[in-house]
C-alpha cells in the first residue's frame, strides 16, 4: 500500500508538472510569436524554452517524456494558432525540444541542484550551455525550417533563432528557476521586517527608474539603470538582481513594443528593436551577476571562516572546562579551583573570603565495606548535596580522594559558621541505601579567612589545620580558624 501510494503521488506530481510546462510554454510562445514575429517569420524574443528548462532544473527527479511532450504539444498549438501551419510547428517544436534537452542534461549533470549563478564557475557553465551550445545546436534546424517552410533566408533565420533563444534562456531562466524554487518566499520568511522593506523598496526604485528611462525620455539614458541594479546586487544578492532585470525587461518590452523609449531610436524595424532590448538586458544582467557571484563567494568564505572560528572557540571552551572539571563528581578539580580562587581573591568585591576544607569521615571504611563503586557513588552524592547547599556564588571543588574545598564570600564569621553547620547537617541527616544497607556518612569542615596579601597555599594550610582540629574533636562537625 505505501509503495502504491508513493507511485500514485509521483505520477500525479509528474502530470501536474507536465500540465504546468504545457500551459507556460503555450502562453509564452503565443504571446512572443504574436508580438515579435513578422507574419510567418521567427520570433525575436523567446522565453518559452527558458520556462521548460527551469522546470527540468528545479525537479529533483524529472520525468523527461511527459514534460517534453507537453512542451511539444504547446509549441505546435501556439504555431497553429498564430501561423496556421502544421509542418512548421512540428519542426520548430522538435528543434526547441532538442535545445531544452541539451541544456537541461548538461546543466543538471554539471551543476546538480546548485544555483545557476551562485558562484562564478556555475555562472560560466550556465552561460556556456544556455547562451552558446544549446541554442546553437537548434539554430541550424530552426533556420532550415524557416527557409524551407516559410521561404526565409537561412543564415538570417538561423542567426535570429540563435539570438532569440540564447538571450531568452540567459535572461529568463534564472528568474523562473528562482520563482519555482520559492526563493522569494524564503527570502522574506527568513529575514527581518526592515530587510524585507529594503528589498521591496529597492525593487520599486528600479521599477520607477526603468519607467522613467523607457517611457519618459527618448534619450539614450539606459546607463542610468546600471548603478541601481548594482546597488540591488550588493544589498539583495542574486535574487534581487534577477527580479530587477525581470522588472526592467517587462517595462522595457512594454515601451519598445508600443514604440516608446530609447531602444526604438536604434532601429526602425520592431524585430531589431526587440533584439537590441535583449542585448541590453543580457549585458545588464551579466555585468551585475559576476559581481554578485563574487560577493556571494566572499560571503560564503567569510561565513565558513566564522563558523570554523566559532567551532574552534566552542571546542577550546569545552576542553578548558573539561580540564578544570572533576570527571566523577562534575565539580571543579584542583586546577580549576586554584584558577577560580585566584580570581576571587583578586576581586575586591568578594572580600571578605573564607576557604572551607571538607573531608568525608572514615571514607576508607566505606570503600572497604561497600566496594569502590559504592565509594564513587558516595562521592557523587556528597558533591551534589554540598553543591545544592552552597550558594550560587560559592566555589566548590574536589581536590583529590574524599577531600573537597569551598570558597565563599561572607559578611561575617557567624554567616560562615551557619553555612558550615548546614553542610555537616545536610550530609549526616541523609543516609544512603546501598546494597540494601544504610550507608551512614558524615563530613568534617574546617574554615579559614583569606587575609590581605595571603597566598592561596597559606590559606589552604590554615583551612586544613582547622579541619584536622575538627576531626580531632570527634568528626561530624565544623571548626573555624581563629
Tab-separated table of C-alpha atoms in Angstrom:
chain	number	residue	atom	x	y	z
A	1	UNK	CA	0.000	0.000	0.000
A	2	UNK	CA	2.715	2.605	0.862
A	3	UNK	CA	4.568	1.746	-2.383
A	4	UNK	CA	1.378	2.110	-4.431
A	5	UNK	CA	0.580	5.417	-2.697
A	6	UNK	CA	4.119	6.668	-3.419
A	7	UNK	CA	3.849	5.734	-7.097
A	8	UNK	CA	0.427	7.374	-7.369
A	9	UNK	CA	1.749	10.551	-5.744
A	10	UNK	CA	4.767	10.594	-8.054
A	11	UNK	CA	2.547	10.132	-11.119
A	12	UNK	CA	0.187	12.892	-10.012
A	13	UNK	CA	3.102	15.250	-9.410
A	14	UNK	CA	4.643	14.315	-12.759
A	15	UNK	CA	1.491	15.118	-14.696
A	16	UNK	CA	0.983	18.323	-12.719
A	17	UNK	CA	4.458	19.434	-13.783
A	18	UNK	CA	3.682	18.437	-17.363
A	19	UNK	CA	0.456	20.483	-17.336
A	20	UNK	CA	2.343	23.433	-15.879
A	21	UNK	CA	5.007	23.061	-18.572
A	22	UNK	CA	2.424	22.959	-21.337
A	23	UNK	CA	0.457	25.933	-20.033
A	24	UNK	CA	3.531	28.122	-19.501
A	25	UNK	CA	5.016	27.201	-22.854
A	26	UNK	CA	1.790	27.846	-24.765
A	27	UNK	CA	1.188	31.253	-23.151
A	28	UNK	CA	4.758	32.471	-23.611
A	29	UNK	CA	5.101	31.100	-27.154
A	30	UNK	CA	1.761	32.503	-28.299
A	31	UNK	CA	2.484	35.928	-26.807
A	32	UNK	CA	6.003	36.235	-28.226
A	33	UNK	CA	5.070	34.995	-31.713
A	34	UNK	CA	2.137	37.411	-31.812
A	35	UNK	CA	4.126	40.389	-30.550
A	36	UNK	CA	7.538	39.922	-32.185
A	37	UNK	CA	7.212	37.663	-35.245
A	38	UNK	CA	6.720	39.354	-38.573
A	39	UNK	CA	3.966	37.343	-40.242
A	40	UNK	CA	5.342	33.848	-40.592
A	41	UNK	CA	8.855	34.888	-39.564
A	42	UNK	CA	10.748	33.818	-36.477
A	43	UNK	CA	10.086	35.448	-33.127
A	44	UNK	CA	12.993	37.563	-31.967
A	45	UNK	CA	12.036	37.152	-28.314
A	46	UNK	CA	11.726	33.577	-26.992
A	47	UNK	CA	11.369	32.965	-23.206
A	48	UNK	CA	9.269	29.798	-23.680
A	49	UNK	CA	12.298	27.472	-23.696
A	50	UNK	CA	13.525	29.157	-20.504
A	51	UNK	CA	10.322	28.086	-18.736
A	52	UNK	CA	10.740	24.492	-19.881
A	53	UNK	CA	14.431	24.453	-18.926
A	54	UNK	CA	13.633	25.913	-15.498
A	55	UNK	CA	11.113	23.123	-14.840
A	56	UNK	CA	13.755	20.491	-15.548
A	57	UNK	CA	16.333	22.224	-13.346
A	58	UNK	CA	14.001	22.572	-10.339
A	59	UNK	CA	12.681	18.996	-10.309
A	60	UNK	CA	14.752	16.538	-8.243
A	61	UNK	CA	13.574	13.554	-10.294
A	62	UNK	CA	12.190	14.892	-13.556
A	63	UNK	CA	10.132	12.718	-15.904
A	64	UNK	CA	11.558	13.813	-19.230
A	65	UNK	CA	8.967	12.363	-21.595
A	66	UNK	CA	5.748	13.950	-20.194
A	67	UNK	CA	7.332	17.395	-19.844
A	68	UNK	CA	8.922	17.319	-23.303
A	69	UNK	CA	5.678	16.086	-24.847
A	70	UNK	CA	3.729	18.838	-23.099
A	71	UNK	CA	6.198	21.412	-24.423
A	72	UNK	CA	5.981	19.949	-27.941
A	73	UNK	CA	2.168	19.980	-27.979
A	74	UNK	CA	2.134	23.529	-26.595
A	75	UNK	CA	4.618	24.656	-29.258
A	76	UNK	CA	2.554	23.035	-32.001
A	77	UNK	CA	-0.664	24.617	-30.691
A	78	UNK	CA	0.947	28.058	-30.492
A	79	UNK	CA	2.244	27.793	-34.073
A	80	UNK	CA	-1.125	26.589	-35.402
A	81	UNK	CA	-2.911	29.434	-33.641
A	82	UNK	CA	-0.509	32.177	-34.744
A	83	UNK	CA	0.872	30.896	-38.066
A	84	UNK	CA	-1.686	28.321	-39.182
A	85	UNK	CA	0.988	25.922	-40.418
A	86	UNK	CA	1.263	22.345	-39.094
A	87	UNK	CA	4.575	21.244	-40.597
A	88	UNK	CA	6.435	24.328	-39.401
A	89	UNK	CA	5.045	23.855	-35.914
A	90	UNK	CA	6.197	20.220	-35.806
A	91	UNK	CA	9.720	21.074	-36.957
A	92	UNK	CA	10.038	24.160	-34.730
A	93	UNK	CA	8.800	22.106	-31.783
A	94	UNK	CA	11.377	19.387	-32.428
A	95	UNK	CA	14.220	21.931	-32.575
A	96	UNK	CA	13.080	23.627	-29.367
A	97	UNK	CA	12.897	20.310	-27.514
A	98	UNK	CA	16.411	19.399	-28.697
A	99	UNK	CA	17.670	22.715	-27.340
A	100	UNK	CA	15.942	22.308	-23.974
A	101	UNK	CA	17.046	18.660	-23.610
A	102	UNK	CA	20.691	19.514	-24.322
A	103	UNK	CA	20.685	22.429	-21.889
A	104	UNK	CA	18.845	20.542	-19.129
A	105	UNK	CA	21.011	17.417	-19.379
A	106	UNK	CA	24.263	19.396	-19.361
A	107	UNK	CA	23.325	21.768	-16.534
A	108	UNK	CA	21.855	19.032	-14.315
A	109	UNK	CA	24.996	16.916	-14.800
A	110	UNK	CA	27.432	19.766	-14.114
A	111	UNK	CA	25.570	21.837	-11.523
A	112	UNK	CA	23.056	19.458	-9.942
A	113	UNK	CA	20.758	21.395	-7.624
A	114	UNK	CA	23.243	24.257	-7.155
A	115	UNK	CA	22.303	27.787	-8.108
A	116	UNK	CA	22.805	28.671	-11.761
A	117	UNK	CA	24.538	31.919	-10.871
A	118	UNK	CA	25.556	31.449	-7.240
A	119	UNK	CA	29.250	31.149	-7.999
A	120	UNK	CA	31.484	32.283	-10.844
A	121	UNK	CA	32.083	28.699	-12.019
A	122	UNK	CA	28.351	27.957	-12.074
A	123	UNK	CA	27.683	31.244	-13.862
A	124	UNK	CA	30.276	30.405	-16.525
A	125	UNK	CA	28.801	26.920	-17.008
A	126	UNK	CA	25.294	28.339	-17.370
A	127	UNK	CA	26.404	30.967	-19.902
A	128	UNK	CA	28.290	28.342	-21.931
A	129	UNK	CA	25.413	25.877	-22.260
A	130	UNK	CA	22.370	28.166	-22.175
A	131	UNK	CA	23.937	31.038	-24.081
A	132	UNK	CA	26.023	29.170	-26.634
A	133	UNK	CA	25.892	25.391	-27.064
A	134	UNK	CA	22.179	24.573	-26.609
A	135	UNK	CA	20.743	27.392	-28.787
A	136	UNK	CA	23.481	26.903	-31.394
A	137	UNK	CA	22.562	23.206	-31.619
A	138	UNK	CA	18.974	24.056	-32.548
A	139	UNK	CA	19.645	27.175	-34.636
A	140	UNK	CA	20.610	25.271	-37.787
A	141	UNK	CA	17.394	23.225	-37.717
A	142	UNK	CA	15.309	26.282	-36.910
A	143	UNK	CA	16.889	28.283	-39.733
A	144	UNK	CA	16.436	25.400	-42.172
A	145	UNK	CA	12.767	25.058	-41.225
A	146	UNK	CA	12.228	28.786	-41.715
A	147	UNK	CA	13.908	28.573	-45.125
A	148	UNK	CA	12.005	25.506	-46.394
A	149	UNK	CA	8.568	26.159	-44.922
A	150	UNK	CA	8.365	29.955	-44.736
A	151	UNK	CA	10.836	30.981	-47.503
A	152	UNK	CA	13.089	32.872	-45.081
A	153	UNK	CA	16.807	33.336	-45.750
A	154	UNK	CA	18.627	30.505	-43.980
A	155	UNK	CA	21.503	32.476	-42.439
A	156	UNK	CA	19.269	35.332	-41.281
A	157	UNK	CA	16.744	32.891	-39.815
A	158	UNK	CA	19.415	30.791	-38.073
A	159	UNK	CA	21.001	33.913	-36.567
A	160	UNK	CA	17.620	35.240	-35.419
A	161	UNK	CA	16.764	31.857	-33.897
A	162	UNK	CA	20.092	31.665	-32.083
A	163	UNK	CA	19.923	35.205	-30.689
A	164	UNK	CA	16.282	34.946	-29.609
A	165	UNK	CA	16.753	31.578	-27.891
A	166	UNK	CA	20.150	32.335	-26.322
A	167	UNK	CA	19.041	35.681	-24.906
A	168	UNK	CA	15.721	34.203	-23.761
A	169	UNK	CA	17.474	31.378	-21.882
A	170	UNK	CA	20.101	33.674	-20.345
A	171	UNK	CA	17.701	36.391	-19.234
A	172	UNK	CA	14.648	34.433	-18.075
A	173	UNK	CA	15.872	31.014	-16.863
A	174	UNK	CA	17.489	32.320	-13.621
A	175	UNK	CA	14.375	34.309	-12.681
A	176	UNK	CA	11.942	31.452	-13.421
A	177	UNK	CA	14.158	28.986	-11.532
A	178	UNK	CA	14.175	31.326	-8.519
A	179	UNK	CA	10.371	31.600	-8.588
A	180	UNK	CA	9.835	27.822	-8.960
A	181	UNK	CA	12.227	27.121	-6.083
A	182	UNK	CA	10.336	29.521	-3.846
A	183	UNK	CA	13.336	31.782	-3.313
A	184	UNK	CA	11.242	34.996	-2.965
A	185	UNK	CA	9.090	33.426	-0.231
A	186	UNK	CA	12.143	32.070	1.624
A	187	UNK	CA	13.889	35.415	1.281
A	188	UNK	CA	11.069	37.265	3.012
A	189	UNK	CA	10.400	34.477	5.537
A	190	UNK	CA	13.999	34.290	6.735
A	191	UNK	CA	14.735	37.987	7.190
A	192	UNK	CA	13.740	40.922	9.344
A	193	UNK	CA	10.965	43.364	8.524
A	194	UNK	CA	13.475	46.108	7.798
A	195	UNK	CA	15.392	43.915	5.341
A	196	UNK	CA	12.136	42.944	3.617
A	197	UNK	CA	11.138	46.593	3.328
A	198	UNK	CA	14.577	47.438	1.964
A	199	UNK	CA	14.290	44.636	-0.617
A	200	UNK	CA	10.859	45.826	-1.756
A	201	UNK	CA	11.947	49.460	-1.727
A	202	UNK	CA	14.945	48.781	-3.947
A	203	UNK	CA	12.777	46.886	-6.435
A	204	UNK	CA	10.338	49.815	-6.520
A	205	UNK	CA	13.253	52.193	-7.087
A	206	UNK	CA	14.466	50.082	-10.024
A	207	UNK	CA	10.941	49.917	-11.487
A	208	UNK	CA	10.451	53.701	-11.224
A	209	UNK	CA	13.857	54.350	-12.787
A	210	UNK	CA	13.135	51.907	-15.621
A	211	UNK	CA	9.757	53.561	-16.264
A	212	UNK	CA	11.452	56.971	-16.435
A	213	UNK	CA	14.183	55.696	-18.785
A	214	UNK	CA	11.842	53.867	-21.177
A	215	UNK	CA	8.659	55.966	-21.072
A	216	UNK	CA	9.640	59.487	-20.054
A	217	UNK	CA	12.557	60.023	-22.413
A	218	UNK	CA	13.816	59.095	-25.869
A	219	UNK	CA	17.347	59.997	-24.827
A	220	UNK	CA	19.834	57.100	-24.552
A	221	UNK	CA	19.863	57.072	-20.746
A	222	UNK	CA	19.981	53.268	-20.437
A	223	UNK	CA	23.258	53.522	-18.500
A	224	UNK	CA	21.325	55.120	-15.633
A	225	UNK	CA	19.922	51.684	-14.752
A	226	UNK	CA	23.319	50.083	-14.113
A	227	UNK	CA	24.138	51.712	-10.740
A	228	UNK	CA	20.651	50.939	-9.411
A	229	UNK	CA	20.848	47.263	-10.383
A	230	UNK	CA	24.374	47.086	-8.994
A	231	UNK	CA	23.077	48.532	-5.717
A	232	UNK	CA	20.403	45.832	-5.655
A	233	UNK	CA	23.079	43.200	-6.325
A	234	UNK	CA	25.128	44.247	-3.317
A	235	UNK	CA	22.180	44.760	-0.974
A	236	UNK	CA	19.788	41.982	-2.044
A	237	UNK	CA	22.045	39.404	-3.708
A	238	UNK	CA	21.396	37.400	-6.838
A	239	UNK	CA	17.644	37.046	-6.207
A	240	UNK	CA	17.261	40.813	-6.115
A	241	UNK	CA	19.347	41.125	-9.281
A	242	UNK	CA	17.236	38.595	-11.185
A	243	UNK	CA	13.976	40.236	-10.132
A	244	UNK	CA	15.298	43.702	-11.015
A	245	UNK	CA	16.320	42.607	-14.509
A	246	UNK	CA	12.942	40.884	-14.943
A	247	UNK	CA	11.170	44.131	-13.984
A	248	UNK	CA	13.322	46.110	-16.428
A	249	UNK	CA	12.617	43.501	-19.132
A	250	UNK	CA	8.848	43.806	-18.677
A	251	UNK	CA	8.912	47.605	-18.585
A	252	UNK	CA	11.363	47.826	-21.487
A	253	UNK	CA	9.350	45.385	-23.594
A	254	UNK	CA	6.112	47.289	-22.940
A	255	UNK	CA	7.747	50.546	-24.005
A	256	UNK	CA	9.568	49.144	-27.043
A	257	UNK	CA	6.571	47.232	-28.410
A	258	UNK	CA	4.467	50.410	-28.174
A	259	UNK	CA	7.100	52.475	-29.954
A	260	UNK	CA	8.428	54.340	-26.924
A	261	UNK	CA	11.779	54.677	-25.211
A	262	UNK	CA	15.399	54.914	-26.335
A	263	UNK	CA	15.504	51.439	-27.921
A	264	UNK	CA	13.174	52.462	-30.757
A	265	UNK	CA	15.649	55.141	-31.855
A	266	UNK	CA	18.275	52.483	-32.638
A	267	UNK	CA	16.350	50.757	-35.450
A	268	UNK	CA	13.143	51.202	-37.412
A	269	UNK	CA	12.185	47.524	-37.572
A	270	UNK	CA	10.485	46.165	-34.449
A	271	UNK	CA	12.251	42.817	-34.576
A	272	UNK	CA	15.612	44.591	-34.452
A	273	UNK	CA	14.378	46.781	-31.597
A	274	UNK	CA	13.476	43.686	-29.577
A	275	UNK	CA	16.897	42.164	-30.249
A	276	UNK	CA	18.614	45.364	-29.094
A	277	UNK	CA	16.481	45.327	-25.937
A	278	UNK	CA	17.501	41.743	-25.227
A	279	UNK	CA	21.171	42.596	-25.805
A	280	UNK	CA	20.861	45.411	-23.318
A	281	UNK	CA	19.155	43.164	-20.743
A	282	UNK	CA	21.797	40.456	-21.181
A	283	UNK	CA	24.619	42.966	-20.764
A	284	UNK	CA	22.895	44.417	-17.694
A	285	UNK	CA	22.309	41.000	-16.128
A	286	UNK	CA	25.759	39.585	-16.787
A	287	UNK	CA	27.517	42.763	-15.729
A	288	UNK	CA	25.919	42.643	-12.291
A	289	UNK	CA	25.748	38.887	-11.728
A	290	UNK	CA	29.519	38.238	-11.705
A	291	UNK	CA	29.852	40.911	-9.025
A	292	UNK	CA	27.047	39.218	-7.084
A	293	UNK	CA	28.632	35.796	-7.564
A	294	UNK	CA	31.989	37.118	-6.388
A	295	UNK	CA	30.352	38.762	-3.394
A	296	UNK	CA	28.495	35.524	-2.588
A	297	UNK	CA	31.759	33.601	-2.779
A	298	UNK	CA	33.409	36.052	-0.383
A	299	UNK	CA	30.414	35.935	1.960
A	300	UNK	CA	30.403	32.132	1.863
A	301	UNK	CA	34.108	32.073	2.670
A	302	UNK	CA	33.630	34.607	5.472
A	303	UNK	CA	30.711	32.594	6.893
A	304	UNK	CA	32.743	29.392	6.669
A	305	UNK	CA	35.665	31.019	8.470
A	306	UNK	CA	33.300	32.430	11.091
A	307	UNK	CA	31.700	29.015	11.673
A	308	UNK	CA	35.109	27.368	11.934
A	309	UNK	CA	36.276	30.008	14.386
A	310	UNK	CA	33.084	29.602	16.421
A	311	UNK	CA	33.504	25.823	16.457
A	312	UNK	CA	37.153	26.231	17.477
A	313	UNK	CA	36.205	28.582	20.301
A	314	UNK	CA	33.482	26.200	21.457
A	315	UNK	CA	35.927	23.303	21.344
A	316	UNK	CA	38.545	25.332	23.217
A	317	UNK	CA	35.977	26.298	25.836
A	318	UNK	CA	34.835	22.687	26.101
A	319	UNK	CA	38.394	21.426	26.544
A	320	UNK	CA	39.158	24.153	29.100
A	321	UNK	CA	36.012	23.264	31.034
A	322	UNK	CA	36.868	19.574	30.852
A	323	UNK	CA	40.405	20.251	32.058
A	324	UNK	CA	39.045	22.195	35.040
A	325	UNK	CA	36.295	19.702	35.990
A	326	UNK	CA	36.439	16.584	38.142
A	327	UNK	CA	35.153	13.813	35.828
A	328	UNK	CA	33.498	11.847	38.658
A	329	UNK	CA	31.518	14.485	40.523
A	330	UNK	CA	31.217	17.246	37.936
A	331	UNK	CA	32.533	19.961	40.279
A	332	UNK	CA	35.839	21.777	39.765
A	333	UNK	CA	39.081	19.855	40.118
A	334	UNK	CA	42.227	21.164	41.823
A	335	UNK	CA	43.474	23.115	38.776
A	336	UNK	CA	40.063	24.651	38.151
A	337	UNK	CA	39.684	25.591	41.791
A	338	UNK	CA	43.095	27.270	42.005
A	339	UNK	CA	42.230	29.422	38.973
A	340	UNK	CA	38.792	30.341	40.330
A	341	UNK	CA	40.231	31.037	43.791
A	342	UNK	CA	42.909	33.332	42.384
A	343	UNK	CA	40.275	35.332	40.515
A	344	UNK	CA	38.077	35.544	43.604
A	345	UNK	CA	40.948	36.621	45.884
A	346	UNK	CA	41.997	39.343	43.438
A	347	UNK	CA	38.460	40.740	43.226
A	348	UNK	CA	37.884	43.335	45.985
A	349	UNK	CA	34.117	42.892	45.646
A	350	UNK	CA	34.373	39.334	47.032
A	351	UNK	CA	36.040	40.306	50.308
A	352	UNK	CA	35.966	39.022	52.969
A	353	UNK	CA	36.540	35.477	51.654
A	354	UNK	CA	36.572	32.195	53.534
A	355	UNK	CA	38.032	28.858	52.479
A	356	UNK	CA	36.304	25.715	53.787
A	357	UNK	CA	38.172	22.380	53.733
A	358	UNK	CA	35.765	19.413	53.719
A	359	UNK	CA	36.584	15.751	54.288
A	360	UNK	CA	34.322	12.674	54.386
A	361	UNK	CA	34.685	10.935	57.739
A	362	UNK	CA	36.095	7.382	57.653
A	363	UNK	CA	35.809	7.195	53.890
A	364	UNK	CA	38.302	4.296	53.711
A	365	UNK	CA	35.826	2.189	55.685
A	366	UNK	CA	33.144	2.968	53.105
A	367	UNK	CA	35.333	1.578	50.321
A	368	UNK	CA	36.322	-1.446	52.402
A	369	UNK	CA	32.754	-2.260	53.437
A	370	UNK	CA	30.783	-1.496	50.293
A	371	UNK	CA	33.360	-1.528	47.489
A	372	UNK	CA	34.932	1.154	45.382
A	373	UNK	CA	31.879	1.540	43.132
A	374	UNK	CA	29.770	2.350	46.161
A	375	UNK	CA	32.538	4.718	47.265
A	376	UNK	CA	32.368	6.544	43.929
A	377	UNK	CA	28.584	6.791	44.264
A	378	UNK	CA	29.058	8.235	47.743
A	379	UNK	CA	31.453	10.881	46.403
A	380	UNK	CA	28.969	11.855	43.688
A	381	UNK	CA	26.156	12.075	46.227
A	382	UNK	CA	28.173	14.135	48.717
A	383	UNK	CA	29.227	16.527	45.944
A	384	UNK	CA	25.604	17.010	44.880
A	385	UNK	CA	24.479	17.704	48.469
A	386	UNK	CA	27.301	20.183	49.015
A	387	UNK	CA	26.568	21.945	45.727
A	388	UNK	CA	22.855	22.233	46.458
A	389	UNK	CA	23.520	23.518	49.968
A	390	UNK	CA	26.081	26.146	48.976
A	391	UNK	CA	25.052	29.412	47.355
A	392	UNK	CA	25.282	30.346	43.686
A	393	UNK	CA	28.403	32.497	44.167
A	394	UNK	CA	30.265	29.888	46.205
A	395	UNK	CA	33.001	27.801	44.539
A	396	UNK	CA	33.149	24.048	45.180
A	397	UNK	CA	35.897	21.637	44.122
A	398	UNK	CA	37.084	18.104	44.714
A	399	UNK	CA	40.849	18.270	45.032
A	400	UNK	CA	41.517	14.552	45.483
A	401	UNK	CA	40.118	11.420	47.097
A	402	UNK	CA	37.400	12.421	49.546
A	403	UNK	CA	38.687	15.971	50.003
A	404	UNK	CA	36.650	18.988	48.922
A	405	UNK	CA	37.262	22.732	49.082
A	406	UNK	CA	34.696	25.522	49.076
A	407	UNK	CA	35.468	29.219	48.764
A	408	UNK	CA	32.726	31.609	49.694
A	409	UNK	CA	32.334	35.329	50.280
A	410	UNK	CA	30.757	36.048	53.651
A	411	UNK	CA	29.996	39.194	55.607
A	412	UNK	CA	30.750	37.694	58.996
A	413	UNK	CA	32.186	34.702	60.804
A	414	UNK	CA	28.694	33.844	62.044
A	415	UNK	CA	27.466	33.547	58.440
A	416	UNK	CA	30.331	31.162	57.616
A	417	UNK	CA	29.659	29.077	60.715
A	418	UNK	CA	25.981	28.792	59.767
A	419	UNK	CA	26.868	27.616	56.245
A	420	UNK	CA	29.352	25.035	57.560
A	421	UNK	CA	26.817	23.694	60.052
A	422	UNK	CA	24.241	23.332	57.251
A	423	UNK	CA	26.783	21.373	55.195
A	424	UNK	CA	27.527	18.992	58.059
A	425	UNK	CA	23.851	18.536	58.918
A	426	UNK	CA	22.726	18.005	55.318
A	427	UNK	CA	25.096	15.041	54.969
A	428	UNK	CA	24.598	13.396	58.353
A	429	UNK	CA	20.789	13.572	58.224
A	430	UNK	CA	20.523	11.997	54.775
A	431	UNK	CA	21.847	8.402	54.942
A	432	UNK	CA	22.147	6.466	51.675
A	433	UNK	CA	20.807	2.998	50.997
A	434	UNK	CA	23.467	0.831	49.296
A	435	UNK	CA	23.031	-2.885	48.562
A	436	UNK	CA	20.039	-2.982	50.878
A	437	UNK	CA	22.017	-1.484	53.761
A	438	UNK	CA	22.169	2.018	55.166
A	439	UNK	CA	25.452	3.793	54.442
A	440	UNK	CA	25.929	6.355	57.216
A	441	UNK	CA	28.020	9.294	56.011
A	442	UNK	CA	29.294	12.406	57.716
A	443	UNK	CA	31.759	15.170	56.948
A	444	UNK	CA	34.059	17.441	58.878
A	445	UNK	CA	34.707	21.060	57.898
A	446	UNK	CA	37.471	23.494	58.704
A	447	UNK	CA	37.335	27.136	57.664
A	448	UNK	CA	39.859	29.952	57.479
A	449	UNK	CA	39.517	33.600	56.370
A	450	UNK	CA	41.549	34.992	53.479
A	451	UNK	CA	43.588	37.865	54.890
A	452	UNK	CA	45.015	40.705	52.756
A	453	UNK	CA	48.152	39.628	50.906
A	454	UNK	CA	47.649	35.985	51.846
A	455	UNK	CA	48.704	33.368	49.262
A	456	UNK	CA	46.323	30.585	48.294
A	457	UNK	CA	48.721	27.918	49.625
A	458	UNK	CA	48.806	29.581	53.021
A	459	UNK	CA	45.032	29.845	53.051
A	460	UNK	CA	44.670	26.146	52.217
A	461	UNK	CA	47.071	25.224	55.013
A	462	UNK	CA	45.069	27.295	57.502
A	463	UNK	CA	41.794	25.637	56.418
A	464	UNK	CA	43.429	22.181	56.655
A	465	UNK	CA	44.596	22.886	60.232
A	466	UNK	CA	41.041	23.828	61.195
A	467	UNK	CA	39.773	20.641	59.530
A	468	UNK	CA	42.231	18.442	61.458
A	469	UNK	CA	41.154	20.069	64.690
A	470	UNK	CA	37.509	19.350	63.860
A	471	UNK	CA	38.357	15.696	63.230
A	472	UNK	CA	40.340	15.529	66.470
A	473	UNK	CA	37.255	16.769	68.317
A	474	UNK	CA	35.213	13.793	67.101
A	475	UNK	CA	34.371	14.448	63.414
A	476	UNK	CA	30.907	15.254	62.017
A	477	UNK	CA	31.378	18.892	62.899
A	478	UNK	CA	32.878	22.163	61.660
A	479	UNK	CA	35.506	24.435	63.131
A	480	UNK	CA	36.685	27.892	62.078
A	481	UNK	CA	40.222	29.118	62.497
A	482	UNK	CA	40.704	31.905	64.987
